[in-house]
Coordinates of C-alpha atoms and ligand atoms in Angstrom, one line a residue:
P1 CA 155.3 96.7 -160.7
G2 CA 152.3 94.3 -161.0
T3 CA 150.3 93.2 -158.1
T4 CA 150.2 89.6 -157.0
D5 CA 147.3 87.4 -156.2
S6 CA 148.7 87.2 -152.6
E7 CA 148.8 90.9 -152.3
L8 CA 145.3 91.2 -153.4
A9 CA 144.0 88.5 -151.0
Y10 CA 145.8 90.6 -148.3
Q11 CA 144.3 94.0 -149.2
S12 CA 140.8 93.4 -150.1
A13 CA 139.4 93.1 -146.6
P14 CA 136.3 95.0 -145.9
T15 CA 136.9 98.3 -144.2
G16 CA 135.6 99.4 -140.8
I17 CA 133.9 102.4 -142.4
D18 CA 130.2 102.3 -142.4
P19 CA 129.3 103.5 -146.0
A20 CA 126.1 105.2 -144.8
L21 CA 128.4 107.8 -143.1
A22 CA 130.0 108.9 -146.4
K23 CA 127.8 111.6 -148.0
N24 CA 126.8 111.0 -151.6
M25 CA 128.2 113.3 -154.2
V26 CA 126.2 112.6 -157.4
T27 CA 127.5 115.4 -159.7
S28 CA 126.1 116.4 -163.0
E29 CA 129.5 115.9 -164.8
G30 CA 129.2 112.1 -164.2
P31 CA 126.8 109.7 -165.9
A32 CA 123.2 109.4 -164.5
M33 CA 122.8 107.1 -161.5
T34 CA 119.8 106.6 -159.2
S35 CA 120.6 106.8 -155.5
D36 CA 120.0 103.2 -155.0
E37 CA 122.6 102.5 -157.6
F38 CA 124.9 105.1 -155.9
D39 CA 124.5 103.4 -152.4
F40 CA 125.3 100.0 -153.8
A41 CA 128.4 101.1 -155.6
K42 CA 129.5 103.0 -152.5
K43 CA 129.3 100.0 -150.4
V44 CA 131.0 97.7 -152.8
F45 CA 133.8 100.3 -153.1
F46 CA 134.5 100.6 -149.5
E47 CA 134.3 96.8 -149.1
R48 CA 136.4 95.7 -152.0
C49 CA 138.3 98.6 -153.6
A50 CA 139.3 101.0 -151.0
G51 CA 142.1 98.9 -149.6
C52 CA 144.0 99.2 -152.8
H53 CA 142.8 102.5 -154.4
G54 CA 142.3 104.4 -151.1
V55 CA 138.8 105.9 -149.8
L56 CA 139.5 109.1 -151.8
R57 CA 140.8 107.0 -154.8
K58 CA 144.1 108.7 -154.8
G59 CA 145.7 105.2 -155.4
A60 CA 148.2 103.2 -153.4
T61 CA 148.7 99.6 -154.5
G62 CA 145.9 100.2 -157.1
K63 CA 145.9 103.0 -159.6
P64 CA 144.4 106.3 -158.9
L65 CA 140.7 106.6 -159.9
T66 CA 140.1 110.3 -159.5
T67 CA 137.4 111.7 -161.7
D68 CA 139.8 113.6 -164.0
I69 CA 141.1 110.1 -165.0
T70 CA 137.7 108.0 -164.8
R71 CA 135.8 110.5 -166.9
E72 CA 138.4 110.6 -169.6
K73 CA 138.5 106.8 -169.7
G74 CA 134.6 106.6 -169.8
T75 CA 132.1 103.9 -168.9
D76 CA 132.9 101.3 -171.5
Y77 CA 136.6 101.2 -170.7
L78 CA 136.0 101.0 -167.0
K79 CA 133.5 98.2 -167.5
T80 CA 136.1 96.2 -169.4
L81 CA 138.6 96.7 -166.9
I82 CA 136.5 95.8 -164.0
T83 CA 135.1 92.8 -165.8
Y84 CA 138.5 91.3 -167.0
G85 CA 141.0 92.8 -164.6
S86 CA 144.5 93.7 -165.8
P87 CA 147.9 92.0 -165.7
A88 CA 149.0 94.8 -163.3
G89 CA 147.0 93.2 -160.6
M90 CA 143.4 94.4 -160.9
P91 CA 141.1 91.4 -160.1
N92 CA 138.6 90.2 -162.8
W93 CA 135.5 91.0 -160.9
G94 CA 133.3 90.1 -163.9
T95 CA 134.7 86.9 -165.2
S96 CA 135.3 85.6 -161.6
G97 CA 131.6 85.8 -161.1
D98 CA 131.9 88.2 -158.1
L99 CA 130.0 91.1 -159.8
T100 CA 127.2 90.7 -162.6
E101 CA 127.3 92.7 -165.8
K102 CA 124.6 95.1 -164.5
Q103 CA 126.6 95.7 -161.2
I104 CA 129.8 96.4 -163.1
D105 CA 128.0 99.0 -165.2
V106 CA 126.8 100.7 -161.9
M107 CA 130.4 100.6 -160.7
A108 CA 131.8 102.0 -163.9
R109 CA 129.4 105.0 -163.7
Y110 CA 130.0 105.5 -159.9
L111 CA 133.7 105.9 -160.4
Q112 CA 133.0 108.9 -162.6
H113 CA 131.4 110.8 -159.6
E114 CA 133.4 112.5 -156.9
P115 CA 134.3 110.0 -154.2
P116 CA 132.0 110.2 -151.2
Q117 CA 134.1 111.3 -148.3
P118 CA 133.6 109.8 -144.9
P119 CA 133.3 112.3 -142.0
E120 CA 136.3 113.7 -139.9
W121 CA 136.8 112.4 -136.5
G122 CA 138.0 115.0 -134.0
M123 CA 138.2 115.6 -130.2
K124 CA 134.4 115.8 -129.9
E125 CA 133.8 112.5 -131.6
M126 CA 136.7 110.9 -129.6
K127 CA 135.3 112.1 -126.3
N128 CA 131.9 110.9 -127.1
T129 CA 133.1 107.4 -127.6
W130 CA 135.5 107.3 -124.8
E131 CA 134.6 105.4 -121.5
V132 CA 136.6 104.5 -118.5
L133 CA 135.0 101.4 -117.5
V134 CA 137.2 100.9 -114.3
P135 CA 138.8 104.1 -113.1
A136 CA 142.5 103.9 -112.2
E137 CA 141.8 104.3 -108.5
A138 CA 139.3 101.3 -108.5
R139 CA 141.8 99.1 -110.2
P140 CA 143.9 96.5 -108.2
K141 CA 147.0 97.7 -106.6
K142 CA 148.8 94.4 -107.1
K143 CA 148.2 91.3 -109.4
M144 CA 145.0 89.6 -108.1
N145 CA 145.3 86.4 -110.1
N146 CA 147.8 83.4 -110.2
Y147 CA 148.5 83.7 -113.9
N148 CA 152.0 84.0 -115.2
I149 CA 151.0 87.1 -117.0
G150 CA 154.3 87.4 -118.8
N151 CA 153.4 84.2 -120.7
I152 CA 149.8 85.2 -121.6
F153 CA 149.0 85.3 -125.3
S154 CA 146.5 87.8 -126.7
V155 CA 145.1 86.1 -129.8
T156 CA 143.2 88.2 -132.5
L157 CA 139.9 86.5 -133.3
R158 CA 139.4 88.4 -136.5
D159 CA 136.0 87.7 -137.7
S160 CA 134.3 87.7 -134.2
G161 CA 135.9 91.0 -133.3
E162 CA 137.3 89.5 -129.9
V163 CA 140.6 88.6 -128.5
A164 CA 141.2 85.3 -126.5
L165 CA 143.7 85.6 -123.7
I166 CA 145.3 82.2 -123.5
D167 CA 147.5 81.1 -120.6
G168 CA 150.9 80.2 -122.2
D169 CA 151.6 77.8 -119.3
T170 CA 148.5 75.7 -119.3
K171 CA 147.4 76.5 -122.9
K172 CA 143.8 77.2 -121.4
I173 CA 141.6 80.1 -122.6
I174 CA 141.5 82.7 -119.7
S175 CA 138.8 84.8 -121.2
V176 CA 137.4 85.9 -124.5
I177 CA 136.9 89.8 -124.7
K178 CA 134.8 91.7 -127.0
T179 CA 136.8 94.3 -129.0
G180 CA 136.6 96.3 -132.1
Y181 CA 135.4 95.1 -135.6
A182 CA 137.9 92.6 -137.2
V183 CA 140.3 93.5 -134.5
H184 CA 143.8 93.7 -135.9
I185 CA 146.7 93.8 -133.3
S186 CA 147.4 93.8 -129.6
R187 CA 150.3 95.8 -128.0
I188 CA 151.5 95.7 -124.4
S189 CA 152.3 98.5 -122.0
A190 CA 155.9 98.8 -120.9
S191 CA 155.1 97.3 -117.4
G192 CA 153.5 94.2 -119.0
R193 CA 150.2 95.1 -117.2
Y194 CA 147.9 96.3 -119.9
I195 CA 147.0 95.1 -123.3
F196 CA 145.8 97.6 -126.0
T197 CA 143.8 96.2 -128.9
I198 CA 142.7 98.1 -132.0
G199 CA 139.9 97.2 -134.3
R200 CA 139.7 97.9 -138.0
D201 CA 136.8 100.3 -136.9
A202 CA 139.5 102.3 -134.9
K203 CA 138.0 101.0 -131.5
I204 CA 140.7 100.7 -128.9
D205 CA 140.2 98.4 -125.8
M206 CA 142.5 98.5 -122.9
I207 CA 142.7 95.3 -120.8
D208 CA 144.1 95.1 -117.2
L209 CA 145.9 91.8 -116.7
W210 CA 146.2 92.4 -112.9
M211 CA 142.4 91.8 -112.4
K212 CA 141.2 88.6 -111.0
T213 CA 139.8 87.9 -114.5
P214 CA 141.5 90.2 -116.9
A215 CA 139.0 92.5 -118.5
R216 CA 138.5 95.9 -120.3
V217 CA 139.1 99.0 -118.2
A218 CA 138.8 101.6 -120.8
T219 CA 137.8 102.0 -124.4
I220 CA 137.6 104.7 -127.2
K221 CA 136.9 105.0 -130.9
V222 CA 139.8 107.2 -132.5
G223 CA 138.5 107.3 -136.1
L224 CA 136.5 105.1 -138.5
E225 CA 139.3 102.9 -139.7
A226 CA 142.6 101.9 -138.1
R227 CA 145.3 99.4 -137.8
S228 CA 148.0 100.5 -135.2
V229 CA 148.3 101.2 -131.5
E230 CA 151.5 101.3 -129.3
T231 CA 152.4 102.6 -125.8
S232 CA 155.2 104.7 -124.4
K233 CA 158.3 102.8 -123.5
Y234 CA 161.0 105.3 -122.9
H235 CA 162.6 105.2 -119.3
G236 CA 160.3 107.4 -117.0
Y237 CA 157.5 107.2 -119.4
E238 CA 156.4 103.5 -118.9
D239 CA 152.6 103.1 -119.2
K240 CA 152.2 106.9 -119.3
Y241 CA 150.9 107.3 -122.9
A242 CA 149.2 105.4 -125.7
V243 CA 149.1 106.3 -129.3
A244 CA 146.9 105.1 -132.2
G245 CA 147.2 105.8 -135.9
S246 CA 144.2 105.7 -138.2
Y247 CA 143.6 105.0 -141.9
W248 CA 140.4 107.3 -141.9
P249 CA 140.7 110.1 -141.0
P250 CA 144.4 110.2 -141.7
Q251 CA 145.8 111.2 -138.3
Y252 CA 147.3 109.8 -135.1
V253 CA 146.3 110.6 -131.5
V254 CA 148.2 110.4 -128.3
M255 CA 146.2 109.2 -125.3
D256 CA 146.6 109.0 -121.5
G257 CA 148.1 105.5 -120.8
D258 CA 145.8 104.9 -117.8
T259 CA 142.5 106.0 -119.1
L260 CA 142.7 106.4 -123.0
E261 CA 141.6 110.0 -122.6
P262 CA 142.6 111.6 -126.0
L263 CA 145.1 114.4 -125.4
K264 CA 146.5 115.3 -128.8
I265 CA 145.3 114.7 -132.4
V266 CA 147.5 115.3 -135.3
S267 CA 146.7 115.1 -139.0
T268 CA 149.0 113.3 -141.4
R269 CA 147.7 115.1 -144.5
G270 CA 150.4 116.6 -146.6
M271 CA 153.0 116.3 -149.3
T272 CA 154.4 113.0 -150.5
V273 CA 158.1 112.4 -150.1
D274 CA 159.1 112.1 -153.7
T275 CA 157.0 114.3 -156.0
Q276 CA 155.9 116.6 -153.2
D277 CA 152.3 116.7 -154.2
Y278 CA 149.5 117.1 -151.7
H279 CA 147.9 113.8 -150.6
P280 CA 144.5 114.0 -148.7
E281 CA 144.6 110.5 -147.2
P282 CA 148.1 109.4 -146.0
R283 CA 147.2 106.4 -143.8
V284 CA 148.9 105.6 -140.6
A285 CA 150.7 102.2 -140.6
A286 CA 153.1 100.7 -138.1
I287 CA 154.1 102.7 -134.9
V288 CA 156.8 101.7 -132.6
A289 CA 157.9 103.3 -129.3
S290 CA 161.4 104.4 -129.1
H291 CA 163.7 103.1 -126.4
Q292 CA 166.2 105.8 -127.0
H293 CA 164.1 109.0 -126.5
P294 CA 160.5 109.9 -125.4
E295 CA 159.3 109.3 -128.9
F296 CA 156.8 107.4 -131.0
I297 CA 158.0 106.4 -134.4
I298 CA 155.2 106.6 -136.9
N299 CA 155.0 105.3 -140.5
V300 CA 152.9 107.4 -142.8
K301 CA 152.0 105.1 -145.8
E302 CA 151.1 107.3 -148.7
T303 CA 153.5 110.2 -148.1
G304 CA 156.4 107.8 -147.4
K305 CA 157.4 109.7 -144.3
I306 CA 158.4 108.5 -140.8
L307 CA 157.5 110.8 -138.1
L308 CA 159.5 110.9 -134.7
V309 CA 156.8 112.3 -132.4
N310 CA 158.3 113.4 -129.1
Y311 CA 155.8 113.1 -126.2
E312 CA 157.6 115.1 -123.6
D313 CA 155.6 118.1 -124.1
L314 CA 152.4 117.7 -125.9
D315 CA 151.5 121.4 -125.9
N316 CA 154.7 122.2 -127.8
L317 CA 154.8 119.1 -129.9
Q318 CA 158.1 118.2 -131.6
V319 CA 157.7 116.1 -134.7
K320 CA 160.9 115.2 -136.7
T321 CA 160.0 114.1 -140.3
I322 CA 162.2 111.6 -141.9
N323 CA 162.0 111.1 -145.8
A324 CA 161.7 107.5 -146.5
A325 CA 159.8 106.0 -149.5
R326 CA 156.3 105.2 -150.5
Y327 CA 154.2 103.1 -149.2
L328 CA 155.4 102.4 -145.7
H329 CA 153.7 99.5 -144.0
D330 CA 155.1 97.3 -141.3
G331 CA 158.5 97.0 -139.5
G332 CA 160.4 96.3 -136.2
W333 CA 163.5 96.8 -134.2
D334 CA 167.0 95.4 -134.6
V335 CA 168.2 93.2 -131.6
T336 CA 169.7 96.2 -129.9
H337 CA 166.4 98.3 -130.1
R338 CA 168.3 101.1 -131.7
Y339 CA 167.4 100.8 -135.4
F340 CA 163.9 100.5 -136.7
L341 CA 163.7 98.7 -140.0
T342 CA 160.5 99.2 -142.0
A343 CA 159.2 98.1 -145.3
A344 CA 158.3 100.6 -148.1
N345 CA 156.4 97.9 -149.9
Q346 CA 155.7 99.5 -153.3
S347 CA 159.1 100.8 -153.6
N348 CA 160.6 97.4 -152.7
K349 CA 162.9 99.0 -150.0
I350 CA 163.6 98.6 -146.3
A351 CA 164.1 102.0 -144.6
V352 CA 166.3 102.1 -141.6
V353 CA 166.0 104.6 -139.0
D354 CA 168.6 105.2 -136.1
S355 CA 166.3 106.1 -133.3
K356 CA 169.2 107.3 -131.1
D357 CA 170.6 109.8 -133.6
R358 CA 167.1 110.4 -135.0
K359 CA 167.9 110.0 -138.7
L360 CA 167.5 107.8 -141.7
V361 CA 170.7 105.6 -142.1
A362 CA 169.7 103.5 -145.2
L363 CA 167.1 102.9 -147.7
T364 CA 168.0 99.3 -148.9
D365 CA 166.7 97.8 -152.0
V366 CA 165.1 94.3 -151.7
D367 CA 162.9 92.1 -153.8
K368 CA 159.2 92.5 -154.6
I369 CA 156.8 93.7 -151.7
P370 CA 158.8 93.0 -148.6
H371 CA 156.5 92.0 -145.6
P372 CA 158.4 91.7 -142.4
G373 CA 155.6 92.0 -139.7
R374 CA 158.1 93.0 -137.0
G375 CA 160.7 91.0 -138.6
A376 CA 163.1 88.5 -136.9
N377 CA 166.5 89.0 -135.4
L378 CA 169.2 86.4 -135.4
T379 CA 173.0 86.0 -135.5
D380 CA 174.0 84.7 -138.9
P381 CA 177.1 82.5 -138.6
K382 CA 178.8 84.3 -141.4
Y383 CA 177.5 87.9 -141.3
G384 CA 176.8 88.5 -137.6
P385 CA 173.5 90.1 -136.3
V386 CA 170.9 90.3 -139.0
W387 CA 167.3 91.2 -139.3
V388 CA 165.1 89.2 -141.6
T389 CA 162.0 89.8 -143.8
S390 CA 160.0 87.6 -146.2
A391 CA 157.8 88.8 -149.0
L392 CA 154.3 88.9 -150.3
G393 CA 155.6 88.9 -154.0
N394 CA 158.1 86.1 -154.0
D395 CA 159.6 83.3 -152.0
K396 CA 162.7 85.1 -150.9
V397 CA 163.8 85.5 -147.2
T398 CA 166.1 88.5 -147.0
F399 CA 168.7 88.9 -144.4
M400 CA 170.1 92.4 -143.6
G401 CA 173.1 93.2 -141.4
T402 CA 172.2 95.3 -138.4
D403 CA 175.6 95.7 -136.7
P404 CA 177.5 98.9 -138.0
E405 CA 180.0 98.5 -135.0
K406 CA 181.6 95.1 -135.5
H407 CA 180.3 94.2 -138.9
K408 CA 180.4 97.6 -140.5
A409 CA 180.8 96.4 -144.1
N410 CA 177.5 94.4 -143.7
A411 CA 175.4 97.0 -142.0
W412 CA 172.0 97.8 -143.7
K413 CA 173.2 95.6 -146.8
V414 CA 171.4 92.5 -148.0
V415 CA 173.9 89.8 -146.9
R416 CA 171.9 86.6 -147.6
V417 CA 168.9 85.6 -149.5
L418 CA 167.3 82.3 -148.9
N419 CA 164.3 80.7 -150.8
G420 CA 161.4 79.8 -148.8
Q421 CA 158.3 77.8 -149.9
G422 CA 156.8 80.6 -152.0
G423 CA 155.3 84.0 -152.1
G424 CA 152.4 85.1 -150.1
S425 CA 154.4 85.1 -146.9
L426 CA 153.5 87.5 -144.2
F427 CA 155.6 86.9 -141.2
V428 CA 158.9 85.6 -140.0
K429 CA 159.9 84.8 -136.4
S430 CA 162.8 83.8 -134.3
H431 CA 163.9 84.2 -130.5
P432 CA 167.2 85.0 -128.8
K433 CA 167.1 81.6 -127.3
S434 CA 166.2 79.7 -130.6
K435 CA 168.2 78.2 -133.4
N436 CA 165.3 78.3 -135.8
L437 CA 164.0 80.8 -138.2
W438 CA 160.3 80.3 -139.1
V439 CA 158.7 81.6 -142.3
D440 CA 154.8 81.4 -142.9
S441 CA 153.2 81.7 -146.4
P442 CA 149.4 81.9 -145.6
L443 CA 148.6 83.8 -148.8
N444 CA 150.2 81.4 -151.1
P445 CA 147.7 80.1 -153.7
E446 CA 148.9 76.5 -153.2
P447 CA 147.1 74.9 -150.2
A448 CA 150.1 72.7 -149.5
I449 CA 152.2 75.8 -149.0
S450 CA 149.6 78.0 -147.3
Q451 CA 148.8 75.3 -144.9
S452 CA 152.4 74.6 -143.7
V453 CA 155.4 76.4 -142.4
A454 CA 159.1 76.4 -143.4
V455 CA 161.8 76.3 -140.8
F456 CA 165.5 77.0 -141.2
D457 CA 168.3 75.9 -139.0
I458 CA 170.3 79.1 -138.3
N459 CA 173.6 77.4 -137.9
N460 CA 173.0 75.6 -141.1
L461 CA 171.2 77.9 -143.5
D462 CA 172.5 76.5 -146.6
K463 CA 170.8 73.3 -145.9
G464 CA 167.4 74.6 -146.9
Y465 CA 164.1 74.4 -144.9
E466 CA 162.1 71.7 -143.4
V467 CA 158.3 71.9 -143.9
L468 CA 156.0 71.3 -141.0
P469 CA 152.5 70.4 -141.9
I470 CA 150.9 72.5 -139.2
A471 CA 147.3 72.6 -140.6
E472 CA 147.3 68.8 -141.0
W473 CA 148.5 68.5 -137.3
A474 CA 145.4 70.6 -136.2
G475 CA 143.2 67.9 -137.7
L476 CA 140.4 70.2 -138.9
G477 CA 137.8 69.8 -141.4
E478 CA 137.1 71.7 -144.5
G479 CA 138.4 75.2 -145.2
P480 CA 141.4 77.4 -146.2
K481 CA 143.2 76.5 -143.0
R482 CA 146.0 79.2 -143.6
V483 CA 148.9 78.9 -141.2
V484 CA 149.8 82.3 -140.1
Q485 CA 152.2 84.2 -137.7
P486 CA 154.7 82.3 -135.6
E487 CA 155.0 83.6 -132.0
Y488 CA 157.2 82.4 -129.3
N489 CA 156.4 81.8 -125.6
V490 CA 158.3 83.7 -123.0
A491 CA 160.9 81.0 -122.6
G492 CA 161.6 80.8 -126.2
D493 CA 161.1 77.0 -126.4
E494 CA 157.7 76.8 -128.0
V495 CA 156.3 78.4 -131.2
W496 CA 152.6 79.0 -131.6
F497 CA 150.8 79.1 -135.0
S498 CA 147.2 80.1 -135.9
V499 CA 145.4 77.7 -138.2
W500 CA 143.1 80.4 -139.6
N501 CA 140.0 78.8 -141.2
G502 CA 136.7 80.3 -142.4
K503 CA 134.4 82.1 -140.1
D504 CA 131.9 79.2 -139.8
Q505 CA 134.6 76.5 -139.8
E506 CA 136.7 75.1 -137.0
S507 CA 140.1 76.9 -136.5
A508 CA 143.0 76.0 -134.1
I509 CA 146.3 77.1 -132.5
V510 CA 149.1 74.8 -132.9
V511 CA 151.9 74.7 -130.4
V512 CA 155.3 73.3 -131.6
D513 CA 158.4 72.3 -129.6
D514 CA 161.0 74.6 -130.9
K515 CA 163.9 72.3 -130.3
T516 CA 162.5 69.1 -131.6
R517 CA 160.1 70.7 -134.1
K518 CA 157.5 68.1 -133.0
L519 CA 153.8 68.8 -132.2
K520 CA 153.3 69.8 -128.6
K521 CA 149.7 70.8 -128.3
V522 CA 146.7 71.7 -130.5
I523 CA 144.4 74.2 -128.8
K524 CA 140.8 73.8 -130.1
D525 CA 137.8 75.6 -128.8
K526 CA 134.6 76.7 -130.4
R527 CA 135.3 80.2 -129.1
L528 CA 138.5 80.4 -131.3
V529 CA 137.0 81.9 -134.4
T530 CA 139.4 82.8 -137.0
P531 CA 142.5 83.2 -135.0
T532 CA 145.3 85.2 -136.7
G533 CA 147.8 87.4 -134.8
K534 CA 149.2 86.2 -131.4
F535 CA 150.9 88.5 -129.1
N536 CA 152.9 87.1 -126.2
V537 CA 152.8 89.7 -123.3
T538 CA 156.5 89.7 -122.7
N539 CA 157.9 89.2 -126.3
T540 CA 155.4 91.9 -127.7
G541 CA 155.9 94.4 -124.7
K542 CA 159.8 94.0 -124.7
D543 CA 160.1 93.8 -128.4
I544 CA 161.6 90.4 -128.6
Y545 CA 161.5 88.8 -132.0
Ligands
LIG601 FE1 147.7 93.6 -140.9 C1 150.2 94.3 -138.6 C2 147.7 96.9 -141.8 C3 145.6 92.6 -143.5 C4 147.4 90.4 -139.6 N1 148.7 95.2 -140.3 C5 149.8 95.2 -139.3 C6 150.3 96.7 -139.3 C7 149.5 97.3 -140.3 C8 148.6 96.4 -140.9 C9 149.8 98.8 -140.7 C10 151.4 97.2 -138.4 C11 150.8 97.6 -137.1 C12 152.0 98.1 -136.1 O1 152.9 97.4 -135.9 O2 151.7 99.1 -135.5 N2 146.9 94.5 -142.4 C13 147.0 95.8 -142.7 C14 146.2 96.3 -143.9 O3 146.1 97.4 -144.3 C15 145.9 95.1 -144.5 C16 146.9 94.8 -145.7 C17 144.5 94.9 -145.1 C18 143.3 95.3 -144.3 O4 142.3 95.6 -144.9 O5 143.5 95.2 -143.0 C19 146.1 94.0 -143.4 N3 146.7 91.8 -141.5 C20 146.0 91.7 -142.5 C21 145.4 90.4 -142.6 O6 144.5 89.9 -143.6 C22 145.9 89.6 -141.6 C23 146.8 88.5 -142.2 C24 144.9 88.8 -140.7 C25 144.1 89.6 -139.9 O7 144.0 89.5 -138.6 O8 143.4 90.5 -140.4 C26 146.8 90.6 -140.8 N4 148.6 92.6 -139.4 C27 148.4 91.3 -139.0 C28 149.1 90.8 -137.8 C29 149.9 92.0 -137.5 C30 149.5 93.0 -138.4 C31 149.1 89.5 -137.2 C32 151.0 92.1 -136.4 C33 152.1 91.3 -136.7 C34 153.1 91.4 -135.6 O9 153.8 90.4 -135.3 O10 153.4 92.4 -135.0

């Protein structure tokens, strides 16, 4: 399957890895290179190529580029490929003007040397970066502010490496907190008291919402590059543990839920699910906390395996491995919080895990590159409870039945496919109290589509969608102004959208009245630099979507 423009826009973000940390491996078998050339190429590779090809170039979305392959292809072939790109999705770095002829020559030679490997990151490194800023004993015993903390939104400010905490009732910014580089997501502890953020540089920050002004109470760097963090939610284990998965090194770590003290680190290196070949870099993608057992459910991208990691006894760790498909990315719960549905995006499948019986119940085929985020749950008037995903690779909005009891024939099948505005969609959202299904399309190449959102009436799905010009409502100046990630408030009567502009341009958050679909409020503030993900404390903590 070829790669789409949207997918490339999505995966070519710079990594959090400092290239200087990866040791040079100029080998006599590769073409001659100066050390300046090598350093330049290494930096370009980490920034632009590693997202698709992997740090060790074993391939994921992009083709493998290991030296057995690159040396056989040779410098001229590689130069042509880098210059012109390929129909399979390789960008045209030369003809686009991104790289000069000379730079492409350097890249082509670089690829024929062994990939420089970034260092490992074990207990010693974690402990060295771990800091408890406010010890548990010194924290408030009760909530010390008047915020309705269940309706606070933690907003990712991607390019400033910060999160903004916004009061969902007043729409005012409570505070802007420094976090990791290109911070990715926020997750909330089961009690709703703590927010955990993870940066692309694998830095975790833990924020206490009970403080007079919510602030960080602990921090740790769990690796060099990461995307996921979650906290224990099983009855009796609320707020007890946190877990983070990293891209480099490929591993996950279970931490103390009060202090972030690292307790148990486990590597994800191992065999792939299908060919059963060794993979040195299986990145950890989405993690959810089971409500049925004391377990974390961990997606391992490159091996295509889903791990059920039981945290009852960390010294005698039990990990159940579920065979799914490559390359696992994002996913979320069905409405009952029993079934975890997750995208294997290069296989174009949705894997369904029964977290109660602890096994795979389905691997359902869907159309090109599903990208659910956490997905959306709603009751289809014809098919009953369904979970919905949109896609990066096409305009389809796919409904899967999720009720094996009362709607058995529909369970885990695609029951309905709607057409949205176009490909380049990342997130869908609904709420138990809402009659709307929202579908964004921030990576669509067409500005009219990337700057607006489609909304479907759940009770009249055949009618098609209405388009709301969210970016236009924000009234901003120049820039891409991508409209991304719908998120509900706690009452389920407002939907928030980020209008994600360039780093030096004005961005905004647009709040829409869910019932009337009319503009309710535009939140603008010069501190709101590149807002992307928004995480309502209650909806995120309680898995309501
Ligand atoms: Fe994300 C979730 C990885 C690019 C916004 N992103 C996730 C998750 C993973 C992931 C594994 C699931 C975490 C979980 O649930 O535990 N994202 C990646 C990448 O590897 C990728 C493709 C490229 C990269 O270099 O990072 C990538 N992501 C992006 C973006 O460019 C987005 C649109 C803007 C941004 O802030 O960087 C983006 N990703 C998000 C958001 C979520 C997310 C908002 C959480 C959605 C939710 O509702 O839970």
